[in-house]
């Protein structure tokens, strides 16, 4: 028995005794040395895909030359084209189908990368690849599909199988029409690309009529889908729902002889190929298919591969891990993954794979500005499952974009752990879990301020969008980074119900986000009605698993199985090379462990003001010193319920006045009810309610602090903010700015 000993990658197309990957140099060299000594009678050495094998072993050509010149040993070399192989070895070349297509083995994840432009079918007379152009420029102006004909059954089969091998069924499907029941489509008909296989058409008038009606109806349906779009190729994008449909007809002359009207059907299909995406492949020359498939030598293993590949195409493949999906098996490397990519590739990353093993992507860029699918999306599913989708989407974006390009704000309203591990990444500008009313108000105000900040930055530089701004920066303009901002809100319906102030904020982002680089990813068990009009893409957990929806396009989505592990490791790896940036908001003042007067610094007496504490300024993403400012006159008041810190605040004020002015001369500081009007320029009182503050102070109030009140409705600042004010001594609202303050201790 002739035993085949193979050097090659992937699964062999025929039976072999042993097979070694060319990267396994030790075993490959041992095998070659064995053949150099004479091997065994009848042994065959198969070098499967010369370009691949020679790339791993620069001395391979010399070894093969020695083997073939000294021993009566059979050597077979497969290659994509004979001229891939050194001239003195070309007599051993057997054109290999997979090598012809640049493949060492078939998996759906690696093979289905075609983009419907061209496909090789064999080797030409000079040993180079014979390639079929699937499209052409009509009148030199726009791209349209080519209608093709072949002159040999071998090139017909090689073309169809080549398309199946290199294109996913999402991009290419076929209708097979056979005049009889020939072997023209043997093996091919079982591929997942085949929508229908019609046999015996030449002898069945009813079947011919049925096929005609189906083809014309399909052409019209496609024209309706494409609508006013220039061509099907312009229509194709993330939301494409029209694969190319190749109508493959074998026995054409016999069909037309039996059914002359079938020519009109083919003419109807051919007329609108540019828009419908339906193309013809005929097995004989015809005016309807003017583009000829070049005559060539097809791969010797064509029939073997045709018998084996369709089964592999239908076989499920494991979902790749996160790093394999993103093509970075060696892990995160900022020099590689954070480099600047072409605009089309920016913010376009894979989230998982479809049922055919092909990446299913997300692109948060605006569909109208940069051929994306955004800028805003939603995630619909149970609370316990949404975290896995968030990880898939956000980890991918962080892997390929630096914090100078992308910032995240994570809002987990219900505190259910929607973004576990992600808040350790340097991209995270703010992370809020289980938001209290006080925190919610600050975050809403901070997002308003961020929108205002971006508006001002673009206006100052006369930039139309953040994309224009970044382009100017890439050309050398002295501009600070202005990353895209992705605001992720989990439990958005509950957030809007509990905190209506977010409706206006998120609506502003929804309406103007594509201009100012602000993106929303809203998640809940059902859509957020007020914001649904801004959603352009979505992920939904169905009974069959996750799906991605964009317009009419619905893609199945299988997530990488190792997202939990990656969420623990990847953000920390990024943090080692990129420090955490400034947060959207500093910690709330009431959570500060302490605040003393010494930390506030001093101020010149000429300012007629004294430091008293810190003031929260969420609109500007900062805190600043809060001053009791008296000016040329005016009075002050510290109002709060017993235990709210009134006396401590007055003590701090007294100390601050003394430090600033040297004494309290000119001030009357009263801790409690005040009767009469003191003879002092500046009067400050403490009280439980504003009603207890003398009228002359309220009428000439230079500053005031409203600490926690017994009843929020008594507030003169903001009853809602007063109700949500933490019940911590020294925490209150300032009357002028209506913002939270924290009074220092002396």
XYZ file of C-alpha atoms in Angstrom:
746
model
C 0.000 0.000 0.000
C 1.281 3.459 -0.942
C 1.642 5.273 2.390
C 1.466 9.078 2.264
C 3.638 11.049 4.682
C 2.511 14.674 4.788
C 3.996 17.998 5.792
C 1.134 20.482 5.945
C -1.297 22.338 8.125
C -4.964 21.625 8.709
C -6.860 18.523 7.692
C -5.601 16.686 4.587
C -8.048 16.182 1.709
C -7.159 12.479 1.391
C -5.881 9.632 3.557
C -2.372 9.998 4.960
C -0.269 7.837 7.254
C 1.223 10.745 9.217
C 0.934 14.515 9.026
C 3.254 17.061 10.607
C 2.652 20.794 10.884
C 5.480 22.696 9.139
C 5.957 24.722 12.335
C 7.014 21.475 14.068
C 10.508 21.726 12.597
C 12.033 18.837 14.541
C 9.565 16.237 13.285
C 9.510 17.658 9.776
C 13.323 17.489 9.558
C 13.278 13.902 10.863
C 10.734 12.965 8.175
C 12.825 14.585 5.454
C 15.967 12.860 6.745
C 14.137 9.521 6.572
C 13.217 10.154 2.944
C 16.794 11.251 2.248
C 17.950 7.798 3.462
C 15.496 6.086 1.146
C 12.334 5.823 3.325
C 10.390 2.603 2.677
C 9.253 1.097 -0.616
C 6.134 2.818 -1.935
C 6.286 5.765 0.504
C 5.045 9.118 -0.817
C 6.154 12.481 0.516
C 3.376 15.073 0.277
C 4.401 18.706 0.717
C 0.955 20.240 1.141
C 0.993 23.981 0.259
C 4.525 24.767 -0.841
C 4.439 28.440 0.089
C 3.451 27.638 3.676
C 5.927 24.784 4.134
C 8.871 26.549 2.491
C 8.193 29.581 4.667
C 8.846 27.435 7.750
C 11.888 25.634 6.269
C 14.134 27.699 3.959
C 16.117 24.535 3.134
C 13.083 22.580 1.957
C 13.774 23.017 -1.771
C 17.299 21.634 -1.398
C 16.052 18.646 0.628
C 13.418 17.770 -1.977
C 15.951 18.107 -4.760
C 18.261 15.646 -2.968
C 15.452 13.174 -2.310
C 14.241 13.163 -5.913
C 17.730 12.941 -7.402
C 19.036 10.036 -5.273
C 16.044 7.796 -4.649
C 13.123 6.344 -6.553
C 10.688 8.092 -4.224
C 7.367 9.663 -5.131
C 7.083 13.314 -4.154
C 3.886 15.328 -4.526
C 3.799 19.080 -4.012
C 0.577 21.061 -3.792
C 0.596 24.755 -4.518
C -1.773 27.547 -5.393
C 0.003 27.903 -8.728
C 2.966 26.049 -10.280
C 5.120 29.165 -10.340
C 4.945 29.304 -6.522
C 7.445 26.421 -6.628
C 11.096 26.574 -7.751
C 11.357 25.720 -11.424
C 13.359 22.507 -10.918
C 10.556 21.063 -8.753
C 7.527 22.061 -10.825
C 7.182 18.632 -12.382
C 6.096 17.379 -8.945
C 3.385 20.006 -8.504
C -0.227 18.997 -8.207
C -2.392 22.088 -8.091
C -4.095 22.065 -4.667
C -7.574 23.515 -4.256
C -7.085 24.896 -0.746
C -3.618 26.221 -1.558
C -5.090 27.920 -4.630
C -7.274 29.907 -2.229
C -4.461 30.641 0.203
C -5.653 28.083 2.742
C -3.727 25.319 4.469
C -6.922 23.850 5.885
C -10.582 24.771 6.081
C -12.340 26.352 9.002
C -15.232 28.725 8.573
C -13.570 31.280 10.812
C -10.456 31.497 8.625
C -11.764 30.680 5.139
C -14.896 32.798 4.765
C -13.123 36.129 4.298
C -14.157 36.885 0.689
C -15.573 40.290 -0.178
C -17.173 39.454 -3.528
C -14.579 40.979 -5.810
C -12.647 38.082 -7.349
C -11.933 34.378 -6.893
C -9.231 32.082 -8.379
C -10.322 28.995 -10.343
C -7.046 27.375 -11.391
C -3.641 27.898 -12.969
C -3.177 29.702 -16.265
C -0.827 28.682 -19.064
C 2.129 30.524 -17.485
C 1.616 28.965 -14.079
C -0.015 32.001 -12.517
C -3.441 31.946 -10.906
C -6.438 32.289 -13.206
C -8.783 34.692 -11.454
C -12.437 35.469 -12.139
C -13.533 39.051 -11.568
C -16.995 38.926 -10.017
C -17.725 42.613 -10.564
C -16.909 45.303 -13.093
C -17.438 49.020 -13.533
C -20.529 49.660 -15.647
C -19.751 52.479 -18.078
C -16.695 53.156 -15.949
C -18.855 54.795 -13.287
C -20.265 52.338 -10.760
C -19.608 48.800 -9.611
C -22.008 46.085 -10.691
C -22.077 42.294 -10.700
C -20.656 40.416 -13.684
C -22.684 37.750 -15.518
C -20.342 34.864 -16.280
C -20.076 31.865 -18.587
C -17.665 28.949 -18.686
C -16.542 26.682 -21.500
C -15.640 23.612 -19.424
C -17.472 21.799 -16.620
C -14.267 21.786 -14.558
C -13.957 25.576 -14.404
C -17.711 25.768 -13.685
C -17.303 23.520 -10.622
C -14.079 25.182 -9.509
C -15.702 28.611 -9.566
C -18.782 27.568 -7.587
C -16.787 25.618 -5.006
C -14.279 28.477 -4.741
C -17.058 30.906 -3.884
C -18.459 28.514 -1.281
C -15.002 28.051 0.224
C -14.190 31.735 0.585
C -17.592 33.350 1.212
C -20.020 32.957 4.079
C -23.664 32.151 3.249
C -24.384 35.628 4.660
C -22.562 37.082 1.623
C -23.120 34.469 -1.083
C -25.914 32.009 -1.893
C -26.677 29.975 -4.990
C -29.600 28.566 -6.930
C -28.553 25.479 -8.911
C -30.438 24.746 -12.146
C -29.581 21.506 -13.987
C -31.102 20.558 -17.349
C -31.031 16.911 -16.295
C -29.651 15.163 -13.201
C -25.982 15.404 -14.016
C -22.899 15.335 -11.844
C -22.295 19.032 -12.433
C -23.238 19.872 -8.858
C -22.038 16.660 -7.207
C -21.023 17.488 -3.652
C -21.757 21.186 -4.113
C -25.515 20.889 -3.646
C -25.143 19.999 0.046
C -23.292 23.220 0.922
C -25.138 25.668 3.209
C -24.975 28.314 0.478
C -27.449 26.463 -1.754
C -30.998 27.828 -1.564
C -32.410 25.415 -4.119
C -31.210 22.623 -6.423
C -33.487 21.987 -9.413
C -32.910 18.864 -11.516
C -34.451 17.741 -14.795
C -35.542 21.241 -15.803
C -35.237 20.557 -19.547
C -37.932 17.857 -19.387
C -40.321 19.469 -16.885
C -42.242 22.554 -18.173
C -44.008 23.079 -14.844
C -40.676 23.154 -12.995
C -39.236 25.610 -15.516
C -42.232 27.901 -14.990
C -41.911 27.595 -11.214
C -38.221 28.523 -11.344
C -38.978 31.509 -13.589
C -41.602 32.854 -11.195
C -39.295 32.369 -8.215
C -36.321 34.116 -9.817
C -38.307 37.117 -11.034
C -40.073 37.472 -7.671
C -36.741 37.321 -5.842
C -35.293 39.972 -8.151
C -38.217 42.302 -7.451
C -38.001 41.689 -3.693
C -34.356 42.659 -3.717
C -35.008 45.798 -5.726
C -37.619 46.803 -3.158
C -35.140 46.268 -0.314
C -32.354 48.268 -1.935
C -34.780 51.029 -2.882
C -33.134 54.253 -3.970
C -29.644 53.133 -2.968
C -27.370 53.365 -5.989
C -26.327 49.689 -6.046
C -26.479 46.637 -3.819
C -22.804 47.237 -3.035
C -23.588 50.708 -1.696
C -26.430 49.215 0.317
C -24.211 46.591 1.884
C -22.931 47.434 5.348
C -23.594 46.353 8.907
C -27.313 46.255 8.132
C -27.009 44.327 4.859
C -29.645 41.631 4.419
C -28.964 40.718 0.794
C -26.285 38.140 0.005
C -25.149 37.897 -3.594
C -27.307 35.280 -5.322
C -25.622 33.351 -8.119
C -28.005 31.588 -10.518
C -25.940 28.617 -11.763
C -27.322 26.993 -14.914
C -25.835 23.858 -16.436
C -27.254 22.384 -19.633
C -28.275 25.895 -20.704
C -28.674 25.117 -24.403
C -30.973 22.165 -23.721
C -33.111 24.182 -21.313
C -33.520 27.014 -23.817
C -34.304 24.567 -26.603
C -37.074 23.013 -24.503
C -38.305 26.254 -22.889
C -37.494 29.304 -25.066
C -39.271 31.601 -22.613
C -36.631 30.824 -19.970
C -34.320 33.228 -21.804
C -36.640 36.096 -20.870
C -36.397 35.053 -17.221
C -32.623 35.131 -17.340
C -32.753 38.490 -19.108
C -34.974 39.877 -16.325
C -32.538 38.654 -13.705
C -29.537 40.006 -15.609
C -30.976 43.464 -16.165
C -30.775 44.674 -12.573
C -27.685 42.868 -11.273
C -26.202 46.083 -9.896
C -29.159 46.683 -7.625
C -30.511 43.183 -6.956
C -27.230 41.379 -6.377
C -28.382 38.484 -8.588
C -25.802 37.250 -11.095
C -25.721 34.524 -13.744
C -23.231 31.685 -14.173
C -23.959 29.771 -17.377
C -22.190 26.708 -18.726
C -22.155 27.995 -22.309
C -21.532 31.321 -24.042
C -24.568 33.596 -24.193
C -25.229 37.273 -24.785
C -26.679 37.567 -21.279
C -23.380 36.468 -19.704
C -20.605 38.204 -21.661
C -17.823 37.709 -19.090
C -15.897 34.518 -19.763
C -14.289 32.453 -17.019
C -10.710 31.941 -18.235
C -9.682 28.496 -19.418
C -7.223 27.048 -16.961
C -5.950 23.939 -15.222
C -8.206 23.309 -12.243
C -6.875 21.703 -9.034
C -6.371 17.966 -9.291
C -8.148 17.403 -5.983
C -11.226 19.426 -6.956
C -13.679 16.517 -6.762
C -12.211 15.208 -3.506
C -12.518 18.618 -1.909
C -16.044 19.064 -3.289
C -17.041 15.830 -1.591
C -15.510 16.793 1.760
C -15.885 20.550 2.247
C -19.690 20.982 2.292
C -19.876 18.654 5.300
C -17.245 20.747 7.088
C -19.182 23.882 6.197
C -22.241 22.554 8.016
C -20.333 21.317 11.034
C -20.471 23.660 14.057
C -17.181 25.174 15.188
C -16.276 26.248 18.728
C -16.635 29.914 19.557
C -13.130 31.417 19.756
C -11.841 32.997 22.928
C -11.736 36.762 23.243
C -8.105 37.245 22.191
C -8.389 34.780 19.299
C -11.554 36.522 18.095
C -9.680 39.815 18.002
C -6.590 38.352 16.364
C -4.222 39.076 19.263
C -3.317 35.609 20.598
C -0.281 37.025 22.416
C -2.437 39.379 24.466
C -2.668 43.119 24.914
C 0.118 45.201 23.380
C -0.527 48.923 23.372
C 1.927 49.474 20.493
C -0.212 47.221 18.320
C -3.780 47.580 19.445
C -3.777 51.251 20.445
C -2.171 52.469 17.230
C -4.153 54.801 14.991
C -6.260 52.865 12.488
C -8.006 54.045 9.303
C -11.246 55.903 9.995
C -13.360 53.024 8.691
C -11.783 50.661 11.246
C -11.964 52.985 14.233
C -14.538 51.944 16.863
C -15.331 48.875 14.718
C -14.641 45.703 16.711
C -15.975 42.164 16.972
C -18.356 41.245 19.782
C -18.710 37.539 18.947
C -19.402 35.207 16.041
C -22.460 34.203 14.044
C -23.631 30.667 13.313
C -21.106 30.477 10.472
C -18.137 31.319 12.682
C -17.839 34.822 11.247
C -17.214 37.863 13.459
C -20.267 39.908 14.362
C -19.138 43.446 14.877
C -20.156 46.619 16.618
C -19.235 50.043 15.288
C -20.369 52.937 17.440
C -19.514 55.502 14.758
C -22.437 57.326 13.203
C -23.910 55.596 10.175
C -24.389 58.941 8.444
C -20.890 60.295 9.027
C -18.424 57.403 9.134
C -20.190 54.285 7.817
C -20.828 52.924 11.301
C -23.966 51.606 12.966
C -24.322 54.140 15.766
C -23.999 56.366 17.518
C -26.479 54.905 20.020
C -27.542 51.367 20.893
C -29.388 49.245 23.422
C -29.039 45.899 25.187
C -32.220 44.019 26.057
C -32.188 41.004 28.355
C -32.527 39.826 31.956
C -30.441 41.642 34.545
C -28.317 38.568 35.211
C -27.301 38.179 31.558
C -26.668 41.710 30.346
C -23.211 41.824 31.977
C -21.806 39.267 29.532
C -22.864 41.357 26.536
C -21.443 44.507 28.128
C -18.119 42.742 28.599
C -17.983 41.545 24.996
C -18.723 44.995 23.595
C -16.736 47.187 25.978
C -13.641 45.011 26.334
C -13.343 44.940 22.557
C -13.580 48.705 22.314
C -11.013 49.177 25.094
C -8.643 46.644 23.513
C -8.438 48.621 20.269
C -8.700 52.212 21.527
C -6.574 54.102 24.022
C -8.083 56.319 26.728
C -7.156 59.281 24.511
C -9.595 57.907 21.922
C -12.357 56.464 24.102
C -13.752 57.166 27.547
C -16.516 55.270 29.328
C -19.061 56.294 31.919
C -20.705 53.250 33.524
C -24.026 53.663 35.331
C -25.375 50.538 37.053
C -28.623 51.947 38.418
C -29.894 48.842 40.211
C -26.423 47.867 41.467
C -26.730 44.335 40.081
C -23.150 44.122 38.806
C -23.713 45.035 35.175
C -20.064 45.989 34.506
C -17.956 43.664 36.685
C -14.219 44.207 36.374
C -14.501 46.887 33.722
C -14.181 49.835 36.085
C -10.512 48.950 36.589
C -9.701 50.047 33.039
C -8.044 53.434 32.464
C -10.778 54.266 29.954
C -13.421 54.489 32.677
C -14.160 58.158 33.336
C -16.778 57.362 35.962
C -18.428 54.253 37.418
C -21.594 54.499 39.519
C -23.362 51.521 41.059
C -26.658 51.605 42.916
C -27.028 55.354 42.516
C -28.478 57.267 45.423
C -30.530 60.371 44.579
C -27.670 62.635 45.623
C -25.212 60.840 43.331
C -27.704 60.715 40.459
C -28.111 64.470 40.523
C -24.358 64.995 40.464
C -23.874 62.606 37.529
C -26.646 64.243 35.516
C -25.132 67.662 36.152
C -21.658 66.405 35.236
C -22.916 65.010 31.923
C -24.589 68.335 31.164
C -21.281 70.020 31.866
C -19.418 67.574 29.626
C -21.748 68.369 26.748
C -21.237 72.085 27.333
C -17.478 71.605 27.484
C -17.384 69.763 24.162
C -19.633 72.342 22.560
C -17.225 75.074 23.624
C -14.124 73.210 22.469
C -15.483 72.622 18.962
C -16.818 76.162 18.648
C -13.517 77.700 19.755
C -11.578 75.820 17.085
C -14.267 76.075 14.401
C -14.500 72.282 14.205
C -17.762 70.860 12.927
C -17.504 67.512 14.764
C -15.139 65.681 17.099
C -13.895 63.827 14.021
C -12.809 67.099 12.469
C -11.122 68.018 15.758
C -9.182 64.741 15.925
C -8.180 65.007 12.281
C -6.724 68.449 12.960
C -4.896 67.036 15.985
C -3.483 64.159 13.910
C -2.104 66.727 11.446
C -0.124 68.358 14.240
C -2.467 71.006 15.626
C -1.642 71.706 19.310
C -4.874 70.248 20.676
C -5.571 68.173 23.770
C -7.131 64.714 23.317
C -10.893 64.717 22.908
C -11.956 61.063 23.138
C -15.329 59.715 22.132
C -17.491 59.309 25.247
C -19.588 56.156 25.596
C -22.180 56.419 28.366
C -23.480 52.977 29.364
C -26.625 52.966 31.486
C -27.907 49.660 32.839
C -31.419 49.762 34.246
C -32.181 52.850 32.194
C -35.974 52.658 32.619
C -35.666 52.669 36.382
C -33.169 55.512 36.241
C -35.460 57.715 34.166
C -38.408 56.981 36.428
C -36.516 57.677 39.660
C -34.497 60.611 38.336
C -36.389 62.528 35.629
C -33.506 64.975 35.272
C -31.720 62.301 33.238
C -34.349 62.436 30.486
C -33.162 65.820 29.236
C -29.493 64.897 29.593
C -29.736 61.622 27.663
C -32.061 63.192 25.094
C -29.429 65.848 24.416
C -26.790 63.145 23.981
C -29.151 61.202 21.735
C -29.934 64.163 19.515
C -26.465 65.759 19.294
C -24.123 62.907 20.175
C -22.817 62.213 16.697
C -21.517 65.790 16.458
C -19.952 65.977 19.912
C -18.663 62.407 20.208
C -21.210 61.269 22.796
C -22.620 57.743 22.521
C -25.288 55.927 24.511
C -25.525 52.208 25.271
C -28.792 51.730 27.151
C -29.701 48.405 28.711
C -32.746 47.009 30.470
C -35.335 44.268 30.169
C -37.330 46.372 27.684
C -36.667 49.491 25.594
C -36.582 52.941 27.176
C -39.505 54.556 25.403
C -38.403 58.178 25.677
C -35.019 57.400 24.117
C -35.925 54.684 21.594
C -35.975 57.127 18.686
C -32.209 57.578 19.013
C -31.321 53.864 19.068
C -29.677 52.691 15.829
C -28.518 49.193 16.819
C -29.360 46.713 19.516
C -28.506 43.412 21.163
C -31.288 41.215 22.479
C -31.282 37.926 24.348
C -33.828 35.644 22.682
C -34.776 32.032 23.315
C -32.068 31.054 20.836
C -29.361 33.263 22.347
C -28.061 36.756 21.696
C -28.834 38.526 18.432
C -27.646 41.831 16.988
C -30.263 43.975 15.256
C -29.573 46.837 12.856
C -32.568 47.917 10.815
C -33.860 44.794 9.079
C -30.658 42.873 9.714
C -30.742 40.249 12.475
C -27.480 38.400 13.226
C -27.052 35.546 15.673
C -24.296 36.286 18.170
C -22.270 33.761 20.176
C -20.052 35.443 22.770
C -16.472 34.391 23.603
C -16.530 31.834 26.429
C -13.734 33.455 28.461
C -15.145 36.952 28.988
C -15.091 36.660 32.779
C -11.395 35.855 32.836
C -10.601 38.611 30.346
C -12.605 41.151 32.365
C -10.405 40.357 35.356
C -7.073 40.489 33.538
C -7.276 42.893 30.597
C -8.252 46.120 32.447
C -5.452 45.566 34.953
C -2.946 44.941 32.158
C -4.010 48.225 30.597
C -3.712 50.013 33.914
C -0.055 48.984 34.135
C 0.803 50.942 30.993
C -1.751 53.745 31.226
C -2.544 55.510 34.524
C -6.107 56.199 35.533
C -7.246 59.547 34.163
C -9.209 62.220 36.000
C -12.638 61.002 36.934
C -15.867 62.566 35.736
C -16.587 63.541 39.335
C -14.512 63.713 42.507
C -15.868 61.717 45.477
C -18.985 63.266 47.071
C -18.122 65.773 49.768
C -20.153 63.966 52.399
C -17.981 60.864 51.866
C -14.732 62.690 52.571
C -13.273 61.279 55.804
C -12.435 64.751 57.114
C -12.079 68.382 56.097
C -10.274 70.942 58.202
C -9.905 74.681 57.907
C -6.145 74.268 57.445
C -6.793 72.417 54.144
C -8.673 75.364 52.649
C -5.780 77.809 52.512
C -6.106 81.532 53.153
C -7.447 84.573 51.343
C -6.551 88.262 51.381
C -8.748 90.460 53.627
C -9.418 92.701 50.635
C -11.675 90.027 49.181
C -14.143 90.492 52.083
C -14.626 86.715 52.186
C -13.439 83.841 54.361
C -13.038 80.130 53.544
C -15.673 77.995 55.231
C -15.616 74.605 53.474
C -15.740 72.993 50.047
C -18.375 73.378 47.359
C -19.342 70.695 44.853
C -19.296 71.893 41.215
C -20.386 68.785 39.244
C -21.103 70.762 36.076
C -17.371 71.512 35.901
C -16.340 68.075 37.281
C -14.589 69.527 40.331
C -14.898 70.859 43.859
C -13.663 74.247 45.034
C -13.331 76.212 48.250
C -16.613 77.590 49.553
C -16.322 81.146 50.835
C -18.573 83.078 53.149
C -18.495 86.292 51.115
C -19.673 89.473 52.835
C -18.670 92.116 50.304
C -19.403 95.678 51.342
C -22.306 94.558 53.465
C -24.755 91.777 53.846
C -25.297 89.070 56.371
C -25.085 85.292 56.680
C -27.216 82.445 58.005
C -26.586 78.817 58.901
C -29.876 76.898 59.024
C -30.403 73.270 59.928
C -32.119 70.902 62.269
C -30.551 70.028 65.640
C -27.515 67.797 65.076
C -26.941 69.026 61.533
C -23.691 70.799 62.451
C -24.877 74.396 62.961
C -22.719 75.132 65.989
C -19.620 73.532 64.444
C -20.147 75.599 61.308
C -20.388 78.811 63.329
C -17.249 77.872 65.267
C -15.384 77.298 61.965
C -16.649 80.611 60.641
C -15.453 82.431 63.768
C -11.990 80.904 63.464
C -11.787 81.670 59.736
C -12.813 85.318 60.282
C -10.188 85.648 62.973
C -7.465 84.165 60.738
C -8.424 86.375 57.825
C -9.165 89.707 59.505
C -7.241 89.342 62.762
C -10.386 89.563 64.916
C -14.182 89.359 64.722
C -14.575 93.121 65.033
C -17.501 94.255 62.880
C -19.163 90.846 63.022
C -21.984 89.672 65.235
C -22.041 85.857 65.391
C -25.115 84.443 67.158
C -25.639 80.740 67.730
C -29.377 80.600 68.173
C -32.333 83.021 68.159
C -31.538 86.680 67.664
C -33.635 89.372 69.297
C -33.286 92.900 68.046
C -30.782 94.180 65.503
C -27.141 94.248 66.619
C -24.982 97.247 65.850
C -22.641 95.359 63.482
C -21.909 95.506 59.751
C -22.054 91.788 59.383
C -24.471 89.580 61.259
C -24.503 85.790 61.144
C -27.067 83.617 62.888
C -27.878 79.943 63.212
C -31.456 78.664 63.190
C -33.561 75.521 62.825
C -35.705 77.002 60.049
C -35.530 79.981 57.753
C -38.584 81.384 59.496
C -36.418 81.833 62.621
C -33.906 83.968 60.703
C -34.634 87.679 61.260
C -36.185 89.417 58.302
C -33.413 92.024 58.009
C -30.887 89.169 57.465
C -33.042 87.412 54.886
C -33.544 90.692 53.012
C -29.795 91.343 52.825
C -28.401 87.795 52.713
C -24.849 87.787 51.385
C -24.470 84.038 51.842
C -26.222 81.170 53.528
C -25.821 77.482 54.258
C -28.854 75.244 54.451
C -27.893 72.107 56.375
C -30.220 69.138 56.742
C -33.727 70.363 57.681
C -36.354 68.549 59.670
C -38.760 68.978 56.748
C -37.450 69.304 53.142
C -40.442 71.445 52.182
C -39.029 74.235 54.384
C -36.095 74.649 52.007
C -35.562 77.995 50.268
C -32.868 76.436 48.046
C -34.405 73.312 46.453
C -36.854 71.047 48.265
C -35.895 68.041 46.115
C -32.183 68.464 46.707
C -32.820 69.054 50.383
C -34.793 65.795 50.570
C -31.888 63.911 48.993
C -29.235 65.628 51.100
C -27.258 63.073 53.148
C -27.963 63.381 56.863
C -24.329 64.024 57.789
C -23.296 66.881 60.119
C -21.747 69.727 58.159
C -23.314 68.718 54.844
C -25.660 71.215 53.280
C -26.632 73.410 50.338
C -25.377 76.909 49.647
C -28.131 79.403 48.972
C -26.482 81.278 46.112
C -25.155 78.423 43.896
C -27.697 75.862 45.144
C -24.918 73.278 45.308
C -23.806 70.878 47.992
C -21.227 72.116 50.480
C -19.194 70.503 53.220
C -18.331 72.715 56.183
C -14.788 72.317 57.509
C -13.917 71.823 61.133
C -11.698 74.365 62.849
